[in-house]
CSV table of C-alpha atoms in Angstrom, one decimal:
chain,number,residue,atom,x,y,z
S,229,MET,CA,51.6,102.5,39.8
S,230,SER,CA,53.2,105.8,38.9
S,231,VAL,CA,54.9,106.8,35.7
S,232,LYS,CA,56.7,110.2,35.8
S,233,ASP,CA,56.2,112.6,32.9
S,234,ASP,CA,59.7,114.0,32.5
S,235,LEU,CA,61.6,110.8,32.1
S,236,TYR,CA,62.7,108.4,29.3
S,237,TYR,CA,61.8,104.8,29.6
S,238,SER,CA,63.0,101.4,28.3
S,239,GLU,CA,61.0,98.2,27.7
S,240,ASP,CA,63.3,96.6,30.4
S,241,HIS,CA,61.6,99.0,32.9
S,242,GLU,CA,64.5,101.4,33.5
S,243,TRP,CA,64.0,105.2,33.5
S,244,ILE,CA,66.5,107.9,32.5
S,245,ARG,CA,66.4,111.5,33.7
S,246,GLU,CA,68.4,114.0,31.7
S,247,GLU,CA,70.5,116.3,33.9
S,248,GLU,CA,72.9,118.9,32.7
S,249,GLU,CA,76.1,116.9,33.2
S,250,TYR,CA,74.9,113.3,33.1
S,251,LEU,CA,72.0,110.9,32.8
S,252,LEU,CA,70.4,109.4,36.0
S,253,ILE,CA,69.2,105.8,35.7
S,254,GLY,CA,66.9,103.8,37.9
S,255,ILE,CA,64.1,101.2,37.7
S,256,THR,CA,60.4,102.1,37.4
S,257,ASP,CA,57.7,101.9,40.0
S,258,PHE,CA,56.2,99.0,37.9
S,259,ALA,CA,59.5,97.1,38.0
S,260,GLN,CA,60.1,97.5,41.8
S,261,GLU,CA,56.5,96.4,42.4
S,262,GLU,CA,57.0,93.3,40.2
S,263,LEU,CA,60.2,92.4,42.0
S,264,GLY,CA,58.9,92.8,45.5
S,265,ASP,CA,61.1,93.6,48.5
S,266,ILE,CA,64.6,94.2,47.2
S,267,VAL,CA,67.3,92.8,49.6
S,268,PHE,CA,70.6,92.9,47.6
S,269,VAL,CA,72.0,95.1,44.9
S,270,GLU,CA,75.0,94.6,42.7
S,271,LEU,CA,76.1,97.7,40.9
S,272,PRO,CA,79.0,98.4,38.4
S,273,GLU,CA,82.3,100.1,39.1
S,274,VAL,CA,82.7,103.8,38.4
S,275,ASP,CA,84.3,104.3,35.0
S,276,GLU,CA,83.0,101.0,33.7
S,277,GLU,CA,81.7,101.4,30.1
S,278,PHE,CA,78.6,99.8,28.7
S,279,ASP,CA,76.9,99.4,25.4
S,280,LYS,CA,73.2,100.0,25.2
S,281,ASP,CA,71.2,97.0,26.6
S,282,ASP,CA,74.2,95.5,28.4
S,283,SER,CA,73.5,94.1,31.9
S,284,PHE,CA,75.0,96.6,34.4
S,285,GLY,CA,73.8,95.2,37.7
S,286,VAL,CA,71.7,92.7,39.6
S,287,LEU,CA,68.7,93.3,41.9
S,288,GLU,CA,67.7,90.5,44.2
S,289,SER,CA,64.4,90.4,46.0
S,290,VAL,CA,63.2,87.9,48.6
S,291,LYS,CA,61.7,85.7,45.9
S,292,ALA,CA,63.6,86.4,42.7
S,293,VAL,CA,66.7,87.9,41.1
S,294,SER,CA,66.9,90.0,38.0
S,295,ASP,CA,69.4,91.8,35.8
S,296,THR,CA,69.2,95.5,35.1
S,297,PHE,CA,69.9,96.5,31.5
S,298,ILE,CA,71.4,99.9,30.6
S,299,PRO,CA,69.1,101.8,28.2
S,300,ILE,CA,71.9,103.8,26.7
S,301,SER,CA,75.6,103.4,25.9
S,302,GLY,CA,78.0,105.3,28.2
S,303,ARG,CA,80.5,105.4,31.1
S,304,VAL,CA,79.4,105.1,34.7
S,305,ILE,CA,80.4,108.2,36.6
S,306,GLU,CA,78.7,107.4,40.0
S,307,VAL,CA,76.7,104.6,41.6
S,308,ASN,CA,74.2,104.9,44.4
S,309,GLU,CA,76.3,103.6,47.3
S,310,ASP,CA,73.3,104.1,49.7
S,311,LEU,CA,71.7,101.1,48.1
S,312,ILE,CA,74.3,98.7,49.4
S,313,ASP,CA,73.0,99.0,53.0
S,314,ASN,CA,69.5,100.2,52.2
S,315,PRO,CA,68.3,98.4,49.1
S,316,GLU,CA,64.7,99.0,50.1
S,317,LEU,CA,65.2,102.6,48.9
S,318,ILE,CA,64.4,101.2,45.4
S,319,ASN,CA,61.0,100.0,46.6
S,320,ASP,CA,60.3,103.1,48.7
S,321,ASP,CA,61.4,105.8,46.1
S,322,PRO,CA,62.2,104.3,42.7
S,323,TYR,CA,62.3,107.6,41.0
S,324,GLY,CA,64.2,109.4,43.7
S,325,ASP,CA,66.5,108.1,46.4
S,326,GLY,CA,66.4,104.6,44.8
S,327,TRP,CA,68.3,105.7,41.6
S,328,LEU,CA,71.0,103.3,40.5
S,329,ILE,CA,73.7,104.9,38.5
S,330,LYS,CA,74.8,108.2,36.8
S,331,VAL,CA,76.1,107.8,33.3
S,332,ASP,CA,78.0,110.0,30.8
S,333,PRO,CA,76.3,109.0,27.6
S,334,ALA,CA,78.4,108.0,24.5
S,335,ASP,CA,75.7,109.1,22.1
S,336,ASP,CA,72.8,111.4,23.1
S,337,SER,CA,70.8,110.5,20.1
S,338,GLU,CA,70.1,107.1,21.6
S,339,LEU,CA,67.7,108.9,23.9
S,340,ASP,CA,65.3,109.3,20.9
S,341,GLU,CA,64.9,105.5,20.7
S,342,LEU,CA,63.5,105.3,24.2
S,343,LEU,CA,59.8,105.5,25.2
S,344,SER,CA,58.0,108.5,26.5
S,345,ALA,CA,56.0,108.4,29.7
S,346,GLU,CA,52.9,108.0,27.7
S,347,GLU,CA,54.3,105.2,25.6
S,348,TYR,CA,55.7,103.4,28.6
S,349,ALA,CA,52.3,103.6,30.5
S,350,GLU,CA,50.8,102.0,27.4
S,351,PHE,CA,53.5,99.4,27.3
S,352,ILE,CA,53.0,98.2,30.9
S,353,GLU,CA,49.3,98.2,30.4
S,354,GLU,CA,49.9,95.5,27.8
S,355,GLU,CA,52.4,93.5,29.9
F,280,MET,CA,44.6,76.9,37.0
F,281,LYS,CA,42.5,75.8,40.0
F,282,LYS,CA,41.2,78.4,42.3
F,283,THR,CA,40.5,78.5,46.0
F,284,PRO,CA,37.1,79.9,47.2
F,285,LEU,CA,39.0,83.1,48.2
F,286,ASN,CA,40.6,83.7,44.7
F,287,GLN,CA,38.5,86.8,44.0
F,288,LEU,CA,39.1,88.2,47.5
F,289,HIS,CA,42.9,87.9,47.1
F,290,LYS,CA,42.7,89.8,43.8
F,291,ASP,CA,40.5,92.5,45.4
F,292,LEU,CA,43.1,92.9,48.1
F,293,GLY,CA,45.7,93.5,45.4
F,294,ALA,CA,47.6,90.3,45.9
F,295,LYS,CA,50.3,89.3,43.5
F,296,MET,CA,49.1,85.9,42.2
F,297,THR,CA,51.2,82.9,41.0
F,298,ASN,CA,50.8,79.4,39.8
F,299,PHE,CA,51.7,77.0,42.6
F,300,GLY,CA,51.3,73.4,41.7
F,301,GLY,CA,48.4,74.1,39.4
F,302,TRP,CA,46.7,76.5,41.8
F,303,GLU,CA,46.4,80.3,41.3
F,304,MET,CA,47.6,81.4,44.8
F,305,PRO,CA,48.6,84.7,46.4
F,306,VAL,CA,52.4,85.2,46.8
F,307,GLU,CA,52.2,88.5,48.6
F,308,TYR,CA,49.8,91.3,49.4
F,309,ASN,CA,52.0,94.2,50.6
F,310,GLY,CA,55.4,92.7,50.7
F,311,ILE,CA,56.9,89.4,51.9
F,312,ILE,CA,59.1,91.0,54.6
F,313,GLU,CA,56.2,92.8,56.2
F,314,GLU,CA,54.0,89.7,56.1
F,315,HIS,CA,56.8,87.6,57.5
F,316,LYS,CA,57.4,90.0,60.4
F,317,ALA,CA,53.7,90.1,61.2
F,318,VAL,CA,53.7,86.3,61.7
F,319,ARG,CA,56.9,86.3,63.8
F,320,ASN,CA,55.7,89.3,66.0
F,321,GLN,CA,51.9,89.5,65.8
F,322,CYS,CA,49.7,87.4,63.6
F,323,GLY,CA,49.1,86.5,59.9
F,324,LEU,CA,46.3,84.8,58.0
F,325,PHE,CA,47.0,82.5,55.1
F,326,ASP,CA,44.6,80.9,52.6
F,327,ILE,CA,45.9,77.3,52.2
F,328,SER,CA,42.7,75.8,50.7
F,329,HIS,CA,44.8,74.3,48.0
F,330,MET,CA,46.0,71.6,50.5
F,331,GLY,CA,44.3,68.2,50.0
F,332,GLU,CA,42.1,66.2,52.4
F,333,ILE,CA,41.8,62.5,52.0
F,334,LEU,CA,39.4,60.5,54.3
F,335,VAL,CA,40.3,56.9,55.1
F,336,SER,CA,37.6,55.1,57.0
F,337,GLY,CA,36.3,51.6,57.9
F,338,GLU,CA,37.1,48.7,60.1
F,339,LYS,CA,40.6,48.3,58.6
F,340,ALA,CA,41.4,51.9,58.3
F,341,PHE,CA,43.9,52.0,61.2
F,342,GLU,CA,45.7,48.8,60.0
F,343,SER,CA,45.7,50.1,56.4
F,344,LEU,CA,47.4,53.3,57.3
F,345,GLN,CA,49.8,51.6,59.7
F,346,ARG,CA,51.1,49.8,56.6
F,347,ILE,CA,51.2,53.0,54.5
F,348,ILE,CA,52.8,55.6,56.8
F,349,THR,CA,56.3,55.4,58.3
F,350,ASN,CA,55.3,56.9,61.7
F,351,ASP,CA,53.3,54.9,64.2
F,352,MET,CA,49.5,55.0,64.2
F,353,GLU,CA,49.6,53.9,67.8
F,354,LYS,CA,50.6,57.4,68.7
F,355,LEU,CA,47.2,58.6,67.7
F,356,GLU,CA,44.0,58.8,69.6
F,357,GLU,CA,40.8,60.7,68.9
F,358,SER,CA,41.6,64.4,68.5
F,359,LYS,CA,45.3,63.8,68.0
F,360,ILE,CA,47.4,64.5,64.9
F,361,ILE,CA,50.7,63.1,63.7
F,362,TYR,CA,53.1,64.2,61.1
F,363,THR,CA,54.5,61.5,58.8
F,364,PRO,CA,56.0,60.7,55.5
F,365,ILE,CA,54.7,58.0,53.2
F,366,CYS,CA,57.4,56.2,51.4
F,367,ASN,CA,57.7,53.9,48.4
F,368,LYS,CA,59.4,50.5,48.4
F,369,ASN,CA,62.8,52.1,48.1
F,370,GLY,CA,62.3,54.4,51.1
F,371,GLY,CA,61.8,57.4,48.8
F,372,ILE,CA,59.3,60.0,50.1
F,373,ILE,CA,56.0,60.0,48.2
F,374,ASP,CA,54.6,62.8,50.4
F,375,ASP,CA,54.7,64.3,53.8
F,376,LEU,CA,51.4,64.8,55.5
F,377,LEU,CA,49.3,65.1,58.7
F,378,VAL,CA,47.1,62.3,59.9
F,379,TYR,CA,44.1,63.4,61.9
F,380,CYS,CA,42.3,60.8,64.1
F,381,LEU,CA,38.6,61.7,63.8
F,382,LYS,CA,37.4,58.4,65.3
F,383,ASP,CA,39.1,55.1,65.8
F,384,ASP,CA,38.0,54.0,62.4
F,385,GLU,CA,38.2,57.4,60.6
F,386,PHE,CA,41.3,59.3,59.6
F,387,LEU,CA,41.8,62.5,57.7
F,388,LEU,CA,45.0,62.8,55.7
F,389,VAL,CA,46.1,66.4,54.9
F,390,VAL,CA,48.4,66.3,52.0
F,391,ASN,CA,50.4,68.7,49.7
F,392,ALA,CA,48.3,70.2,46.9
F,393,SER,CA,50.6,69.0,44.1
F,394,ASN,CA,50.4,65.4,45.4
F,395,ILE,CA,46.6,65.0,46.0
F,396,LYS,CA,46.0,62.6,43.1
F,397,LYS,CA,49.3,60.7,43.6
F,398,ASP,CA,48.5,60.2,47.3
F,399,PHE,CA,44.9,59.2,46.7
F,400,ASP,CA,45.9,56.6,44.1
F,401,TRP,CA,48.7,55.3,46.4
F,402,VAL,CA,46.5,55.0,49.4
F,403,LYS,CA,43.7,53.4,47.4
F,404,GLU,CA,46.1,50.9,46.0
F,405,ASN,CA,47.5,49.9,49.3
F,406,ILE,CA,44.6,49.7,51.7
F,407,LEU,CA,43.2,46.5,53.0
F,408,ASP,CA,39.6,45.3,52.4
F,409,ASN,CA,36.7,47.0,54.1
F,410,THR,CA,38.4,50.4,53.9
F,411,THR,CA,37.1,53.4,52.1
F,412,VAL,CA,39.3,56.2,50.6
F,413,GLU,CA,37.6,59.5,49.6
F,414,ASN,CA,39.2,62.6,48.2
F,415,LEU,CA,37.4,65.3,50.1
F,416,SER,CA,39.8,68.1,48.9
F,417,ASP,CA,36.9,70.1,47.4
F,418,ASN,CA,34.9,69.9,50.5
F,419,TYR,CA,37.2,71.9,52.7
F,420,ALA,CA,38.5,75.5,52.8
F,421,MET,CA,41.6,75.8,54.9
F,422,LEU,CA,43.0,78.9,56.6
F,423,ALA,CA,46.1,79.1,58.7
F,424,LEU,CA,46.1,81.7,61.5
F,425,GLN,CA,49.7,81.9,62.7
F,426,GLY,CA,51.7,84.0,65.1
F,427,PRO,CA,52.1,84.8,68.8
F,428,GLU,CA,48.8,86.7,68.9
F,429,SER,CA,46.8,84.0,67.1
F,430,LYS,CA,45.3,82.6,70.3
F,431,LYS,CA,43.9,85.9,71.3
F,432,VAL,CA,42.5,86.5,67.9
F,433,LEU,CA,40.8,83.2,67.5
F,434,THR,CA,39.5,83.3,71.1
F,435,GLN,CA,37.2,86.1,70.2
F,436,LEU,CA,35.4,84.0,67.7
F,437,THR,CA,35.0,80.8,69.6
F,438,ASP,CA,33.6,79.5,72.9
F,439,ILE,CA,36.1,76.8,73.4
F,440,ASP,CA,39.1,77.3,75.7
F,441,LEU,CA,42.1,77.4,73.4
F,442,ASN,CA,44.4,77.1,76.4
F,443,LEU,CA,43.3,73.5,76.5
F,444,LEU,CA,44.2,72.8,72.9
F,445,GLU,CA,47.7,71.4,72.9
F,446,TYR,CA,50.2,71.3,70.0
F,447,TYR,CA,49.2,68.7,67.4
F,448,ARG,CA,45.7,68.3,68.8
F,449,PHE,CA,42.4,69.4,67.2
F,450,ARG,CA,38.8,70.1,68.2
F,451,LYS,CA,35.6,70.0,66.2
F,452,ALA,CA,34.0,73.2,67.4
F,453,LYS,CA,32.1,76.3,66.4
F,454,ALA,CA,34.1,79.4,65.5
F,455,ALA,CA,33.1,82.4,63.6
F,456,GLY,CA,29.6,81.0,63.8
F,457,ILE,CA,30.2,77.8,61.8
F,458,GLU,CA,31.3,74.2,62.5
F,459,MET,CA,35.0,73.6,61.8
F,460,ILE,CA,38.1,71.7,62.7
F,461,ILE,CA,40.4,73.8,64.8
F,462,SER,CA,43.8,72.3,64.7
F,463,ARG,CA,46.9,73.5,66.6
F,464,THR,CA,49.3,73.0,63.8
F,465,GLY,CA,51.1,75.1,61.2
F,466,TYR,CA,54.1,75.6,58.9
F,467,THR,CA,55.7,78.7,60.4
F,468,GLY,CA,57.2,77.6,63.7
F,469,GLU,CA,54.9,80.0,65.6
F,470,LEU,CA,51.9,79.4,67.8
F,471,GLY,CA,49.1,78.9,65.4
F,472,TYR,CA,46.0,77.2,64.2
F,473,GLU,CA,44.8,75.6,61.0
F,474,LEU,CA,41.0,75.8,60.3
F,475,TYR,CA,39.0,73.4,58.1
F,476,PHE,CA,35.5,74.2,57.1
F,477,GLU,CA,33.0,74.3,54.2
F,478,PRO,CA,34.3,76.3,51.2
F,479,GLU,CA,31.1,78.4,51.0
F,480,GLU,CA,32.0,80.0,54.3
F,481,ALA,CA,35.6,80.9,53.3
F,482,GLU,CA,35.0,84.6,52.7
F,483,ASN,CA,32.9,85.0,55.8
F,484,VAL,CA,35.5,83.3,58.1
F,485,TRP,CA,38.4,85.2,56.5
F,486,LYS,CA,36.7,88.5,57.1
F,487,GLN,CA,35.8,87.7,60.7
F,488,LEU,CA,39.3,86.7,61.4
F,489,MET,CA,40.8,89.8,59.8
F,490,GLU,CA,38.4,91.9,61.8
F,491,ALA,CA,39.1,90.1,65.1
F,492,GLY,CA,42.8,90.4,64.4
F,493,PHE,CA,42.8,94.1,63.5
F,494,ASP,CA,43.8,95.4,66.9
F,495,PHE,CA,46.6,92.8,67.1
F,496,GLY,CA,48.1,93.8,63.8
F,497,ILE,CA,47.0,90.9,61.8
F,498,LYS,CA,48.1,90.8,58.1
F,499,ALA,CA,46.9,88.8,55.1
F,500,CYS,CA,49.9,86.6,54.2
F,501,GLY,CA,50.8,84.9,51.0
F,502,LEU,CA,52.9,81.9,50.0
F,503,GLY,CA,56.1,84.0,49.8
F,504,ALA,CA,56.0,84.6,53.6
F,505,ARG,CA,54.9,81.0,54.2
F,506,ASP,CA,58.1,79.9,52.4
F,507,THR,CA,60.5,82.2,54.3
F,508,LEU,CA,58.8,81.4,57.6
F,509,ARG,CA,59.1,77.6,57.1
F,510,LEU,CA,62.7,77.9,55.8
F,511,GLU,CA,63.9,79.8,58.9
F,512,LYS,CA,62.5,77.0,61.0
F,513,MET,CA,64.0,74.3,58.8
F,514,LEU,CA,60.7,72.8,57.8
F,515,ALA,CA,61.1,70.7,54.6
F,516,LEU,CA,59.1,71.6,51.5
F,517,TYR,CA,58.0,68.7,49.4
F,518,GLY,CA,59.3,69.0,45.8
F,519,ASN,CA,62.3,71.1,47.0
F,520,ASP,CA,63.9,69.5,50.0
F,521,ILE,CA,62.2,66.1,50.0
F,522,GLY,CA,60.9,63.8,47.2
F,523,GLU,CA,60.9,60.3,45.9
F,524,GLU,CA,64.7,60.5,45.4
F,525,THR,CA,65.3,61.4,49.1
F,526,ASN,CA,64.7,59.3,52.2
F,527,PRO,CA,63.5,60.5,55.6
F,528,TYR,CA,66.9,59.8,57.3
F,529,GLU,CA,69.0,62.1,55.1
F,530,ALA,CA,66.2,64.7,55.4
F,531,ASN,CA,66.6,64.8,59.2
F,532,MET,CA,63.2,63.2,59.6
F,533,GLY,CA,64.4,59.9,61.1
F,534,TRP,CA,62.1,60.6,64.1
F,535,THR,CA,59.1,60.1,61.8
F,536,VAL,CA,60.1,56.5,60.9
F,537,VAL,CA,59.2,53.8,63.4
F,538,LEU,CA,60.9,50.7,62.3
F,539,ASN,CA,59.8,48.4,65.1
F,540,LYS,CA,56.1,48.9,64.6
F,541,GLY,CA,55.8,46.0,62.2
F,542,TYR,CA,55.4,45.9,58.4
F,543,PHE,CA,55.0,49.1,56.4
F,544,ILE,CA,55.9,50.0,52.8
F,545,GLY,CA,59.6,50.8,52.5
F,546,ARG,CA,60.5,49.3,55.9
F,547,GLU,CA,63.0,46.8,54.6
F,548,LYS,CA,64.9,49.4,52.6
F,549,LEU,CA,64.7,52.0,55.4
F,550,ILE,CA,66.3,49.5,57.8
F,551,ASN,CA,69.3,49.4,55.5
F,552,ILE,CA,69.3,53.1,54.8
F,553,LYS,CA,69.4,53.8,58.6
F,554,ALA,CA,72.3,51.4,59.2
F,555,ASN,CA,74.3,53.1,56.5
F,556,CYS,CA,73.1,56.7,57.1
F,557,CYS,CA,73.9,58.8,55.3
F,558,SER,CA,76.2,59.7,52.4
F,559,LYS,CA,74.5,63.1,52.2
F,560,LYS,CA,72.4,65.1,54.6
F,561,LEU,CA,70.0,68.0,54.4
F,562,THR,CA,72.0,70.8,56.0
F,563,PRO,CA,71.3,74.3,57.0
F,564,LEU,CA,73.6,77.0,55.6
F,565,LYS,CA,74.0,80.7,56.4
F,566,ILE,CA,75.3,82.8,53.6
F,567,THR,CA,78.1,84.9,55.0
F,568,GLY,CA,78.9,86.7,51.8
F,569,ARG,CA,76.7,89.0,49.9
F,570,GLY,CA,73.9,87.3,48.0
F,571,VAL,CA,71.0,84.8,48.1
F,572,ALA,CA,71.4,81.1,47.3
F,573,ARG,CA,68.5,79.6,45.4
F,574,HIS,CA,67.2,76.1,44.6
F,575,GLY,CA,69.5,74.3,42.3
F,576,HIS,CA,72.7,76.3,43.1
F,577,GLN,CA,75.8,74.1,43.5
F,578,VAL,CA,77.8,74.0,46.7
F,579,TYR,CA,81.6,73.7,46.8
F,580,ALA,CA,84.4,73.1,49.2
F,581,ALA,CA,87.5,74.6,47.4
F,582,ASP,CA,87.2,73.0,43.9
F,583,LYS,CA,85.2,70.0,45.0
F,584,LYS,CA,81.4,69.9,44.4
F,585,ILE,CA,79.8,68.7,47.6
F,586,GLY,CA,76.1,69.3,47.1
F,587,GLU,CA,73.2,71.3,45.9
F,588,ILE,CA,70.8,73.9,47.4
F,589,THR,CA,67.3,72.6,47.7
F,590,SER,CA,65.7,75.7,49.3
F,591,GLY,CA,67.3,79.1,49.4
F,592,SER,CA,66.0,82.6,50.3
F,593,TYR,CA,66.6,85.8,52.0
F,594,SER,CA,65.8,85.5,55.7
F,595,PRO,CA,63.7,88.6,56.8
F,596,SER,CA,64.6,87.7,60.5
F,597,LEU,CA,68.3,87.5,60.0
F,598,LYS,CA,68.6,89.9,57.1
F,599,GLN,CA,70.9,87.5,55.2
F,600,GLY,CA,70.7,84.6,52.8
F,601,ILE,CA,69.8,81.2,54.3
F,602,ALA,CA,69.5,77.8,52.6
F,603,LEU,CA,69.1,74.1,52.9
F,604,ALA,CA,71.3,71.8,50.9
F,605,TYR,CA,72.1,68.2,50.6
F,606,LEU,CA,75.8,68.0,51.4
F,607,LYS,CA,78.2,65.1,51.5
F,608,SER,CA,78.2,64.0,55.2
F,609,GLU,CA,81.9,65.0,55.8
F,610,TYR,CA,80.9,68.6,55.2
F,611,THR,CA,77.9,68.8,57.5
F,612,ASP,CA,79.6,69.8,60.8
F,613,PRO,CA,78.4,73.2,62.1
F,614,GLY,CA,81.1,75.8,61.4
F,615,THR,CA,82.3,74.2,58.1
F,616,LYS,CA,83.1,76.9,55.6
F,617,ILE,CA,81.8,76.3,52.1
F,618,GLU,CA,81.0,78.2,48.9
F,619,ILE,CA,77.9,78.5,46.8
F,620,GLU,CA,78.0,79.3,43.1
F,621,VAL,CA,75.5,82.1,42.7
F,622,ARG,CA,75.2,83.3,39.2
F,623,LYS,CA,78.8,82.4,38.1
F,624,ARG,CA,80.2,83.9,41.3
F,625,ARG,CA,81.3,82.1,44.5
F,626,VAL,CA,79.6,83.3,47.7
F,627,ALA,CA,80.9,82.3,51.1
F,628,ALA,CA,78.6,80.3,53.4
F,629,GLU,CA,78.8,78.3,56.6
F,630,VAL,CA,77.1,75.2,57.9
F,631,ILE,CA,75.1,76.0,61.1
F,632,ALA,CA,73.7,73.8,63.8
F,633,GLY,CA,70.0,74.0,63.8
F,634,PRO,CA,67.0,76.1,62.8
F,635,PHE,CA,67.9,79.6,61.7
F,636,VAL,CA,65.7,81.3,64.2
C-alpha cells in the first residue's frame, strides 16, 4: 500500500496535490485496493461548485459502489475524461493517470485541515 | 465467524476476506476480473469448504428423499448426481442442493452453507422410520477446480481417466495422494470438478492443485468471481434469486420438479402453481445504459413498477452490467426495453433471451 509524501489526504481516502494553478484530486491506493476493480466512474461537470465534503462523484467496482467526497471547497475546472472508457486507470495508477478532477479552491486555508502523509498512513493503519 | 481449513492460507495469499453467511471467506485475491477471466479461459481454484454435507442413509433413505425433494430420485444410480430444490408445503424453496448417490441406500446432500441447520432439521423431521440423517459438514473440505484447463490440471494428480467422468457423475478415487470424491459439477458454467476430502488435507491438496495448474495459468479465485461467473450463466443464488417466497416455476427451474413421481412435500401447491404459471418470472437483463444494477433495485416500464433486481453485477465477459430480476410476466419477452432505478437515476436495460455468455 503506498502513501505519497507530497500530498494532502482526507479521512474519506482522497488525496490532493497542490499545483500552481489548481488542485489535483484523486483517491488513494488504499481506497482503490478496498474497492477492487473499478468498472464505472461518474464525475461532475466542469464549472460545478462544491462545498467541502460534498459528494462529487461515484466509483463503481465489480462488487460495490461508493461516493467520492471532495476534501476542499471549490469549482471543478477539469475532469479526467480518460476514466470514462478506462476506469481501471484508478486501480493501476491512483496517484497518476487515475486522478479524478482538477479544482480551483475557494479557500486555500482548508488545506491545513487535511492530513499529512504520515497522519494518513497512521489513519489507515487503524482502519 | 466460522473458518474453513484454508482460512490462514487465504490470508497469507493476501485475500480480501468477508463474512458470507457466517463464514469468513475470501472475496478476491488479485482482482475479481482477473480471477473471472482465468476461469473462463484457463482454470481457477475455489475453496468452498463452507458448503454443507448431509448424509441420509438406511433402508428407507431413497423413499424418504423422494418425499422431500422435487426432482425424481429414480434418475439416480450409484455415482450419479442430481440437482434439486426442496420445497415447503406452499411450494416455496427451502434450499437448492445436489444429491449424490453413494449407494442405493446412502445419499449425500450438498447444501448451501447458510442453510445447513435448516436443511438438516427439515430432512430429519420429514424422513421415514429406519433412516439416519447425519450432518457431516465438518468432515469435508471442498475445493472447486473450474475452467477449460481443469481436466488437464487434475489429470496430473490422479490415475483415473477423467475423460470417462461425465457431467453430473462422480468417482471415489485417489487424487493428490488421498482418497476423495471427484465430482464433475460446478457453479461457473465451465468444465470443472468439485473435490470432497478430509479437512486435514486441505492445504496439501490446494497446494498440489495450484502447482499442477501453474503451467496452465491457474488462479486462486474468491467468492467475488464465483458470483460473477454463476450470474453470467444465469445460475440462481439461494437467498438472492430463490428462497421460501419464490417457487421453482417462476425461477425457471420447472425442469427440477417432477409432479408425476408420486407424493412429495409441496406437490399439491406446485400443481396449482404450474397451471397458473406465472405472474412474475426470473428474467435476465442487460444494462444498456451506464451503470450496474444491484440486488434490491427497482425495475420500471415507463412509470410503472414491474419488478425488482435479485442479482446484479458487472459482467467481466461482456464489460457491462447484467442482472436477474423478477418481472411481471408481460414484460419478460426478449427485447423488452425497461429501466432500472440505480441510485435515484434511471438506467436503460433490456430483457434478453438466455444466459449472458
